[in-house]
Coordinates of C-alpha atoms in Angstrom, one line a residue:
M1 CA -0.3 31.5 3.2
S2 CA -3.6 31.1 1.6
P3 CA -5.2 28.1 -0.1
S4 CA -6.6 28.9 -3.6
H5 CA -8.5 27.2 -6.4
P6 CA -6.7 26.6 -9.7
G7 CA -9.3 29.0 -11.1
G8 CA -8.3 31.7 -8.8
A9 CA -10.8 31.6 -5.9
T10 CA -9.1 31.8 -2.6
S11 CA -9.9 30.9 1.0
T12 CA -8.2 31.9 4.2
G13 CA -5.5 29.6 5.4
G14 CA -5.1 30.7 9.0
A15 CA -8.5 31.5 10.5
G16 CA -10.8 29.4 8.4
P17 CA -13.0 26.5 9.4
L18 CA -11.7 24.2 12.1
P19 CA -9.4 21.5 10.7
G20 CA -10.6 18.0 10.9
T21 CA -14.2 19.0 11.7
A22 CA -17.5 18.8 9.8
A23 CA -17.2 22.6 9.2
A24 CA -13.8 22.1 7.5
A25 CA -15.1 19.3 5.4
A26 CA -18.2 21.3 4.5
A27 CA -15.9 24.2 3.5
D28 CA -13.9 22.0 1.2
A29 CA -17.1 20.6 -0.3
A30 CA -18.6 24.2 -0.7
A31 CA -15.4 25.3 -2.4
A32 CA -15.7 22.4 -4.8
G33 CA -19.3 23.5 -5.7
P34 CA -22.8 22.9 -4.6
H35 CA -23.1 19.5 -6.3
A36 CA -20.1 17.8 -4.7
R37 CA -21.0 14.4 -3.3
P38 CA -18.4 12.8 -1.0
W39 CA -19.5 9.2 -1.4
A40 CA -19.7 9.5 -5.2
A41 CA -16.2 10.9 -5.2
L42 CA -15.0 8.1 -2.9
W43 CA -16.3 5.4 -5.2
A44 CA -14.8 7.1 -8.3
L45 CA -11.4 7.2 -6.5
C46 CA -11.7 3.6 -5.3
L47 CA -11.9 2.4 -8.9
G48 CA -8.4 3.7 -9.6
F49 CA -7.1 2.5 -6.2
F50 CA -8.5 -1.0 -7.0
M51 CA -6.7 -1.0 -10.3
I52 CA -3.4 0.0 -8.6
L53 CA -3.7 -2.8 -6.0
V54 CA -4.6 -5.4 -8.6
D55 CA -1.7 -4.5 -10.8
S56 CA 0.7 -4.9 -7.9
T57 CA -0.2 -8.7 -7.8
I58 CA -1.5 -9.6 -11.2
V59 CA 2.0 -9.9 -12.8
S60 CA 3.3 -12.5 -10.4
V61 CA 1.2 -15.3 -11.9
A62 CA 2.4 -14.4 -15.5
T63 CA 6.1 -14.8 -14.7
P64 CA 6.5 -18.2 -16.5
A65 CA 4.5 -16.9 -19.5
L66 CA 6.6 -13.7 -19.8
M67 CA 9.8 -15.8 -19.6
Q68 CA 8.6 -18.0 -22.5
A69 CA 7.1 -15.3 -24.7
L70 CA 9.9 -12.7 -24.4
G71 CA 12.8 -15.1 -24.2
A72 CA 13.9 -13.7 -20.9
G73 CA 15.7 -15.2 -17.9
V74 CA 14.5 -15.1 -14.3
S75 CA 16.8 -12.1 -13.4
E76 CA 15.4 -10.1 -16.2
V77 CA 11.7 -10.9 -15.6
V78 CA 12.1 -10.0 -11.9
W79 CA 12.6 -6.5 -13.1
V80 CA 9.0 -6.4 -14.5
T81 CA 7.8 -6.4 -10.9
S82 CA 10.8 -4.6 -9.3
A83 CA 10.7 -1.6 -11.7
Y84 CA 7.0 -1.1 -10.9
L85 CA 7.5 -1.3 -7.1
L86 CA 10.5 1.0 -7.1
A87 CA 8.8 3.6 -9.3
Y88 CA 5.7 3.3 -7.0
A89 CA 7.5 3.5 -3.6
V90 CA 10.1 6.1 -4.2
P91 CA 8.0 9.2 -5.2
L92 CA 5.2 8.7 -2.7
L93 CA 6.4 11.4 -0.2
I94 CA 6.7 13.8 -3.1
T95 CA 3.4 13.0 -4.8
G96 CA 1.5 13.3 -1.6
R97 CA 2.8 16.9 -1.2
L98 CA 2.1 17.7 -4.8
G99 CA -1.5 16.8 -4.2
D100 CA -1.6 19.6 -1.5
R101 CA 0.1 22.0 -3.9
F102 CA -1.8 21.3 -7.2
G103 CA -5.0 19.7 -5.9
P104 CA -5.6 16.0 -5.3
K105 CA -8.1 15.8 -8.2
N106 CA -5.6 17.2 -10.7
L107 CA -2.8 14.9 -9.6
Y108 CA -5.1 11.9 -9.5
L109 CA -6.3 12.5 -13.0
A110 CA -2.7 13.0 -14.3
G111 CA -1.6 9.8 -12.5
L112 CA -4.5 7.8 -13.9
T113 CA -3.7 9.0 -17.4
V114 CA -0.1 8.0 -17.1
F115 CA -1.1 4.7 -15.6
T116 CA -3.6 3.9 -18.4
V117 CA -1.4 4.9 -21.3
S118 CA 1.6 3.0 -19.9
S119 CA -0.6 -0.1 -19.4
A120 CA -1.3 -0.1 -23.1
W121 CA 2.4 0.4 -23.7
C122 CA 3.2 -2.7 -21.6
G123 CA 0.8 -4.9 -23.6
L124 CA 2.2 -3.7 -26.9
T125 CA 5.9 -4.5 -26.1
S126 CA 7.6 -7.5 -27.7
S127 CA 10.8 -7.6 -25.6
I128 CA 11.7 -7.4 -22.0
E129 CA 13.6 -4.0 -22.0
P130 CA 10.7 -1.8 -23.2
L131 CA 8.3 -3.7 -20.9
V132 CA 10.5 -2.8 -17.9
V133 CA 10.6 0.9 -19.0
A134 CA 6.8 0.9 -19.4
R135 CA 6.4 -0.6 -15.9
V136 CA 8.4 2.3 -14.5
F137 CA 5.9 4.7 -15.9
Q138 CA 3.0 2.6 -14.6
G139 CA 4.6 2.8 -11.1
L140 CA 5.0 6.6 -11.4
G141 CA 1.3 6.9 -12.4
A142 CA 0.3 4.7 -9.4
A143 CA 2.5 6.9 -7.0
M144 CA 0.7 10.0 -8.3
M145 CA -2.7 8.4 -7.6
S146 CA -2.4 6.5 -4.4
P147 CA -2.0 9.4 -1.8
Q148 CA -4.8 11.4 -3.3
T149 CA -7.5 8.8 -2.4
M150 CA -6.7 9.2 1.3
A151 CA -6.3 13.0 1.0
V152 CA -9.7 13.4 -0.5
I153 CA -11.3 11.2 2.1
T154 CA -9.6 13.2 4.9
R155 CA -10.8 16.5 3.4
V156 CA -14.4 15.9 2.3
F157 CA -15.6 13.6 5.2
P158 CA -15.9 15.0 8.7
A159 CA -13.9 13.2 11.4
T160 CA -17.0 11.5 12.8
K161 CA -17.8 9.9 9.4
R162 CA -14.3 9.2 8.1
G163 CA -14.2 5.7 9.5
Q164 CA -17.1 4.6 7.2
A165 CA -15.3 6.1 4.2
M166 CA -12.1 4.4 5.1
G167 CA -14.1 1.2 5.7
A168 CA -15.2 1.2 2.0
W169 CA -11.6 2.0 1.1
G170 CA -10.5 -1.0 3.1
A171 CA -13.1 -3.2 1.5
V172 CA -11.6 -2.4 -1.9
A173 CA -8.1 -3.4 -0.7
G174 CA -9.5 -6.7 0.6
V175 CA -11.2 -7.6 -2.7
A176 CA -8.2 -6.6 -4.7
T177 CA -6.0 -9.2 -2.9
L178 CA -8.1 -11.9 -4.5
V179 CA -8.9 -10.4 -7.8
G180 CA -5.3 -9.7 -8.8
P181 CA -3.8 -13.2 -8.8
V182 CA -7.1 -14.9 -10.0
L183 CA -7.7 -12.4 -12.8
G184 CA -4.0 -12.7 -13.8
G185 CA -4.3 -16.5 -14.0
V186 CA -7.5 -16.4 -16.0
L187 CA -6.2 -13.8 -18.5
V188 CA -2.9 -15.5 -19.0
D189 CA -4.5 -18.9 -19.5
S190 CA -7.2 -17.7 -21.9
L191 CA -6.0 -14.5 -23.8
G192 CA -2.2 -14.3 -23.2
W193 CA 0.0 -12.3 -20.9
E194 CA -0.6 -9.0 -22.8
W195 CA -4.1 -8.8 -21.4
I196 CA -3.0 -8.5 -17.8
F197 CA -2.0 -5.0 -19.0
F198 CA -4.7 -4.3 -21.7
V199 CA -7.5 -4.9 -19.1
N200 CA -6.4 -1.7 -17.4
V201 CA -7.2 0.5 -20.4
P202 CA -11.0 0.4 -20.4
V203 CA -11.1 0.5 -16.6
G204 CA -8.7 3.5 -16.7
V205 CA -10.9 5.3 -19.2
V206 CA -14.0 4.8 -17.1
G207 CA -12.1 5.8 -14.0
L208 CA -11.0 9.1 -15.7
V209 CA -14.5 10.0 -16.7
L210 CA -15.9 9.2 -13.2
A211 CA -13.1 11.1 -11.4
W212 CA -13.5 14.1 -13.7
R213 CA -17.2 14.3 -13.0
L214 CA -17.5 13.2 -9.4
V215 CA -14.3 14.2 -7.5
P216 CA -14.5 17.8 -6.3
T217 CA -11.8 20.4 -7.0
L218 CA -10.5 21.2 -3.6
P219 CA -8.6 24.3 -2.5
T220 CA -4.9 24.2 -3.0
H221 CA -2.1 25.7 -1.0
S222 CA 0.1 28.2 -2.8
H223 CA 3.3 27.6 -0.8
S224 CA 6.9 27.4 -1.8
F225 CA 8.0 23.9 -2.9
D226 CA 10.9 22.2 -1.1
L227 CA 13.2 21.3 -4.0
L228 CA 16.1 20.2 -1.8
G229 CA 13.7 18.0 0.2
V230 CA 12.5 16.5 -3.1
A231 CA 16.1 15.7 -4.1
L232 CA 17.2 14.3 -0.7
G233 CA 14.0 12.3 -0.2
G234 CA 14.0 10.8 -3.7
V235 CA 17.7 9.8 -3.7
G236 CA 17.5 8.4 -0.2
M237 CA 14.3 6.4 -0.8
F238 CA 15.7 5.1 -4.1
C239 CA 19.0 3.9 -2.6
V240 CA 17.3 2.2 0.4
V241 CA 14.4 0.6 -1.6
F242 CA 16.6 -0.6 -4.4
G243 CA 19.2 -2.0 -2.0
I244 CA 16.6 -3.9 0.0
Q245 CA 14.5 -5.0 -2.9
E246 CA 17.4 -6.2 -5.1
G247 CA 19.8 -7.3 -2.4
R248 CA 19.2 -11.0 -3.0
T249 CA 19.5 -10.6 -6.8
Y250 CA 23.1 -9.4 -6.3
D251 CA 23.7 -11.9 -3.4
W252 CA 24.0 -8.9 -1.1
G253 CA 27.3 -8.1 -2.7
T254 CA 28.5 -5.9 -5.6
V255 CA 26.0 -4.2 -7.9
V256 CA 28.4 -2.7 -10.3
G257 CA 32.0 -1.5 -9.9
P258 CA 32.6 -0.2 -6.4
V259 CA 28.9 0.0 -5.6
T260 CA 27.6 -2.7 -3.2
V261 CA 24.2 -3.5 -1.9
W262 CA 25.1 -2.6 1.6
G263 CA 26.8 0.6 0.4
L264 CA 23.6 1.7 -1.3
I265 CA 21.5 1.0 1.7
G266 CA 24.0 2.8 4.0
T267 CA 24.1 5.8 1.6
G268 CA 20.3 5.9 1.5
V269 CA 20.0 5.9 5.2
A270 CA 22.6 8.7 5.5
V271 CA 20.8 10.8 2.8
L272 CA 17.4 10.2 4.6
A273 CA 19.0 11.4 7.8
L274 CA 20.0 14.6 6.0
F275 CA 16.5 14.8 4.7
V276 CA 15.0 14.6 8.2
L277 CA 17.5 17.2 9.4
W278 CA 16.6 19.5 6.5
Q279 CA 12.9 19.1 7.2
A280 CA 13.5 20.1 10.8
R281 CA 15.5 23.2 9.8
N282 CA 13.4 24.3 6.8
R283 CA 11.3 27.2 8.1
R284 CA 9.4 27.8 4.9
E285 CA 7.5 24.7 3.5
P286 CA 9.1 21.3 4.3
L287 CA 8.1 18.4 2.1
V288 CA 7.2 16.4 5.2
P289 CA 6.2 18.6 8.1
L290 CA 7.7 16.9 11.1
S291 CA 4.9 18.3 13.2
L292 CA 2.8 15.5 11.8
F293 CA 4.6 13.1 14.1
G294 CA 3.6 15.2 17.1
D295 CA 0.3 13.4 16.8
R296 CA 0.9 10.1 18.6
N297 CA -1.7 8.2 16.7
F298 CA -0.2 9.3 13.3
S299 CA 3.2 8.0 14.4
L300 CA 1.9 4.7 15.8
A301 CA -0.4 4.1 12.8
N302 CA 2.6 4.5 10.5
L303 CA 4.5 2.0 12.5
A304 CA 1.6 -0.4 12.5
I305 CA 1.0 -0.1 8.7
T306 CA 4.7 -0.8 8.1
T307 CA 4.3 -4.2 9.8
V308 CA 1.1 -4.9 7.9
G309 CA 2.7 -4.1 4.6
F310 CA 5.6 -6.4 5.6
A311 CA 3.3 -9.2 6.5
I312 CA 0.9 -9.0 3.6
T313 CA 3.8 -9.2 1.1
A314 CA 5.9 -11.8 3.0
M315 CA 3.1 -14.3 3.7
T316 CA 2.1 -14.6 0.0
F317 CA 5.4 -16.0 -1.3
P318 CA 5.7 -19.1 1.0
L319 CA 1.9 -19.8 0.8
M320 CA 1.8 -19.7 -3.0
L321 CA 5.0 -21.7 -3.4
Y322 CA 3.7 -24.4 -1.0
A323 CA 0.3 -24.6 -2.8
Q324 CA 1.8 -24.9 -6.3
T325 CA 5.0 -26.9 -5.5
V326 CA 3.8 -29.3 -2.8
R327 CA 0.0 -29.4 -3.4
G328 CA 0.3 -29.3 -7.3
M329 CA -2.2 -26.4 -7.7
S330 CA -2.3 -24.2 -10.7
P331 CA -1.6 -20.5 -10.2
T332 CA -5.4 -19.8 -10.4
Q333 CA -6.2 -22.6 -7.9
A334 CA -3.5 -21.4 -5.5
A335 CA -4.9 -17.8 -5.7
L336 CA -8.4 -19.1 -4.9
L337 CA -7.0 -20.3 -1.6
L338 CA -7.2 -16.7 -0.6
A339 CA -10.9 -16.4 -1.5
P340 CA -12.1 -16.7 2.1
M341 CA -9.7 -13.9 3.2
A342 CA -10.9 -11.5 0.4
V343 CA -14.6 -12.2 0.8
I344 CA -14.6 -12.0 4.6
S345 CA -12.5 -8.8 4.6
G346 CA -14.7 -7.2 2.0
V347 CA -17.9 -8.0 4.0
L348 CA -16.4 -6.9 7.3
A349 CA -14.7 -3.6 6.2
P350 CA -17.8 -1.4 5.8
F351 CA -19.1 -2.5 9.2
V352 CA -15.8 -2.0 10.9
G353 CA -15.6 1.4 9.3
R354 CA -18.8 2.5 11.1
L355 CA -17.4 0.9 14.3
V356 CA -14.3 3.0 14.1
D357 CA -16.3 6.2 14.3
R358 CA -17.8 5.0 17.7
V359 CA -15.2 2.8 19.4
H360 CA -11.6 3.4 20.5
P361 CA -9.4 2.4 17.6
R362 CA -7.0 0.5 19.8
Y363 CA -9.8 -2.1 20.3
V364 CA -10.8 -2.4 16.7
A365 CA -7.3 -2.4 15.2
G366 CA -6.1 -4.5 18.1
V367 CA -8.5 -7.3 17.0
G368 CA -7.0 -7.2 13.5
L369 CA -3.4 -7.0 14.5
L370 CA -3.8 -9.9 17.0
A371 CA -5.8 -12.1 14.6
F372 CA -3.3 -11.7 11.8
P373 CA -0.2 -13.3 13.6
V374 CA -2.5 -16.0 15.1
A375 CA -3.7 -16.9 11.6
L376 CA -0.1 -17.1 10.3
V377 CA 1.1 -19.3 13.1
W378 CA -2.0 -21.5 12.6
L379 CA -1.2 -21.7 8.8
S380 CA 2.4 -22.6 9.6
A381 CA 1.1 -25.5 11.8
V382 CA -1.0 -27.0 9.0
M383 CA 1.2 -26.4 5.9
S384 CA 2.2 -30.1 5.5
P385 CA 2.0 -32.3 2.3
G386 CA -1.0 -34.2 3.6
S387 CA -3.2 -31.4 5.1
A388 CA -6.8 -31.3 4.0
A389 CA -8.0 -28.3 2.1
W390 CA -10.3 -27.2 4.9
Q391 CA -7.4 -27.2 7.3
L392 CA -5.8 -24.4 5.2
L393 CA -9.1 -22.5 4.6
L394 CA -9.9 -22.0 8.3
P395 CA -6.7 -19.9 9.1
V396 CA -7.2 -18.1 5.7
A397 CA -10.7 -17.2 6.9
L398 CA -9.1 -15.8 10.1
L399 CA -6.8 -13.7 7.9
G400 CA -10.0 -12.2 6.4
V401 CA -11.2 -11.2 9.8
A402 CA -7.7 -9.7 10.5
N403 CA -7.8 -7.7 7.2
G404 CA -11.3 -6.5 7.8
F405 CA -10.3 -5.1 11.2
M406 CA -7.0 -3.5 10.1
W407 CA -7.2 -1.3 7.1
S408 CA -10.0 1.1 8.1
P409 CA -8.9 1.8 11.7
L410 CA -5.3 2.2 10.8
S411 CA -5.8 4.7 7.9
T412 CA -8.6 6.5 9.8
T413 CA -6.6 6.9 13.0
A414 CA -3.5 8.1 11.0
T415 CA -5.3 10.9 9.3
R416 CA -8.2 11.8 11.7
N417 CA -6.4 14.6 13.6
L418 CA -4.4 16.1 10.7
P419 CA -4.9 19.7 9.7
M420 CA -6.5 19.9 6.2
R421 CA -3.5 21.6 4.6
Y422 CA -1.4 18.6 5.5
A423 CA -3.8 15.9 4.2
G424 CA -1.7 15.1 1.2
A425 CA 1.6 15.1 3.1
G426 CA 0.1 12.8 5.8
A427 CA -1.3 10.4 3.1
G428 CA 2.1 10.4 1.3
V429 CA 4.0 9.5 4.5
Y430 CA 1.4 6.8 5.4
N431 CA 1.5 5.2 1.9
T432 CA 5.3 5.4 1.9
T433 CA 5.7 3.5 5.1
R434 CA 3.3 0.8 3.9
Q435 CA 5.2 0.4 0.7
V436 CA 8.6 0.4 2.4
G437 CA 7.2 -2.3 4.7
A438 CA 6.2 -4.3 1.7
V439 CA 9.7 -4.1 0.2
L440 CA 11.2 -5.1 3.5
G441 CA 8.8 -8.1 3.6
S442 CA 9.7 -9.2 0.1
A443 CA 13.4 -9.1 0.6
S444 CA 13.3 -10.6 4.1
I445 CA 11.0 -13.5 3.2
A446 CA 13.1 -14.4 0.1
A447 CA 16.3 -14.6 2.3
L448 CA 14.5 -16.7 5.0
M449 CA 13.0 -19.1 2.5
S450 CA 16.4 -19.6 0.9
S451 CA 17.9 -20.2 4.3
R452 CA 15.3 -22.8 5.4
L453 CA 15.4 -24.6 2.0
D454 CA 19.2 -24.9 2.3
A455 CA 18.8 -26.3 5.8
L456 CA 15.9 -28.7 5.1
L457 CA 16.5 -30.0 1.5
P458 CA 19.5 -31.9 0.2
G459 CA 21.6 -29.3 -1.6
G460 CA 18.9 -26.6 -1.0
A461 CA 16.3 -25.6 -3.6
P462 CA 15.6 -22.6 -5.7
V463 CA 12.7 -20.3 -4.9
A464 CA 10.6 -17.6 -6.5
G465 CA 10.5 -18.6 -10.1
E466 CA 13.8 -20.5 -10.2
G467 CA 12.6 -24.1 -10.4
P468 CA 9.3 -25.5 -9.2
S469 CA 7.5 -22.2 -9.5
A470 CA 8.7 -21.9 -13.0
G471 CA 7.0 -25.2 -14.0
Q472 CA 9.5 -27.8 -12.9
A473 CA 8.1 -30.7 -10.8
L474 CA 9.4 -31.3 -7.3
P475 CA 10.0 -34.9 -6.5
A476 CA 7.6 -36.3 -3.9
A477 CA 10.5 -37.2 -1.6
L478 CA 11.3 -33.5 -1.2
H479 CA 7.7 -32.4 -0.4
E480 CA 8.1 -32.7 3.3
G481 CA 11.2 -30.6 3.5
F482 CA 9.9 -28.0 1.1
A483 CA 6.6 -27.7 3.0
S484 CA 8.5 -27.4 6.3
A485 CA 10.7 -24.6 4.9
M486 CA 7.6 -22.7 3.7
A487 CA 5.8 -23.2 7.0
Q488 CA 8.7 -22.0 9.1
S489 CA 9.0 -18.9 6.9
M490 CA 5.4 -17.9 7.8
L491 CA 6.6 -17.3 11.3
L492 CA 8.7 -14.2 10.3
P493 CA 5.7 -12.0 9.3
A494 CA 3.8 -13.3 12.4
A495 CA 6.7 -12.0 14.7
V496 CA 6.9 -8.7 12.9
L497 CA 3.1 -8.1 13.4
V498 CA 3.5 -8.4 17.1
V499 CA 5.3 -5.0 16.9
G500 CA 2.3 -3.5 15.1
W501 CA -0.1 -5.0 17.6
V502 CA 1.8 -3.3 20.5
A503 CA 1.7 0.0 18.6
V504 CA -2.1 0.0 18.1
L505 CA -2.6 -0.8 21.8
C506 CA -0.8 2.5 22.5
F507 CA -3.3 4.6 20.5
A508 CA -4.5 7.7 22.2
T509 CA -8.3 8.4 22.4
P510 CA -9.3 10.3 19.3
R511 CA -10.5 13.9 19.8
H512 CA -14.1 13.2 18.6
L513 CA -14.4 10.4 21.2
R514 CA -12.9 12.5 24.0
A515 CA -15.4 15.3 23.6
D516 CA -18.7 15.6 25.3
P517 CA -21.3 15.5 22.4
G518 CA -23.2 18.3 24.1
N519 CA -20.4 20.9 23.7
D520 CA -17.9 22.0 21.1
T521 CA -14.7 20.8 22.7
A522 CA -13.9 18.6 19.7
G523 CA -14.1 21.6 17.5
R524 CA -11.8 23.7 19.7
E525 CA -9.3 20.9 20.0
A526 CA -9.3 20.3 16.3
S527 CA -8.6 23.9 15.6
E528 CA -5.0 23.5 16.6
D529 CA -2.8 23.8 13.4
V530 CA -0.1 21.5 14.8
P531 CA -1.3 18.0 15.6
A532 CA -1.4 17.1 19.3
G533 CA -0.6 13.7 20.8

């Protein structure tokens, strides 16, 4: 098995530079050409990554405008977001592996092209059905791009510098959490809903030019492709993600004919079990090499990022509904509540990235995974109709500290020990678990909010675009009950994050920190092709 360039140059797959070391990263950079610049490549990739994250949140504030402009109901407009998330989450395992096979740069450029063209398509639509179809293609483009950013970082930065690169990557994620909702509100208010999609076109064109010029062409691996694994993984992920994400839409009952939500989820779990069994038995080239999970830190980081994905998605719904329905804020004003989180996270992330290269990740990530649930419990305690704004902003600022201390140590720890030829596969698994966590968070928080509203308001109250959030005023007499329901809902993501905190406390010492700087132990340990715990 030998890695090769698209142009034909090859490099040895078995006895080459030591995986995960400076020599391996240097070999990848040398293969890309003498002018390859890792940091320039990272910033070019971050532009596309930023656009993906912004697009995941920018549509939420445009829901009422879409309903009015396209003459669509709530159940139809929900699919504008659902279609994107499904198309984004389901293929991630596959697109991560495709990056190994065809090169992360090639797949990133293809994905960015699909994303940019489909963004223009979204803005040009005049009815809900073609908009949903265009959003599916947007999601596919995002799924092609997302794993490649981590894969390139893993391959061109040595293990001792990777934390700094992941810190910059984490800063982009922090800033995007604010820019998406705020930019969406400004664009909808000033130019119309179409511009939440049109804005991606010039950014996408600039991103294409920068990625073409600055991202190195890394060696690919000319192995057989696991077609059965692709089929099983795709079908299983679709059934599970669709069932979880759309369960509430169908009242957790019948979808169509004999197909039920729980039947879909059960089928998906069974198919994914077959997928894992096939990956274990496949002796040629499995889609997800199970040896990845032999690295304890990779497994624990995936568990932790699942809880983070869950919490990031779940906390936003009750907080935004509380701000708009009880406090009377506009979508843009409500989004600005998150400004301290985004600013503090963006400032901290680069410093935390450098810290990750020097300090045990359990301490760095442990700070973030502990601060996050504490901030959510604090928010829950102050989410009342009469709270002062500063009482809300203080726990939101602590959320910024949590975000600053989470993204870089988790992503760096997940990928630090992986062999170079599995960089794409590892990034695909990591991004998939994060996205599945987000889907679980969305479905779970919607169910919990409905339950608490039923319990605390006379006759219950609609949520998520079905009433107050769609522009209908909530009587002042109901403010206390509504605020209490939203506050209690914040405790769910806090509880889930405790699992992630325990996971990061169990991180093993990374190889580069175990070794004596005066010898080459780190290099010898990293040369193992199968990750070690």
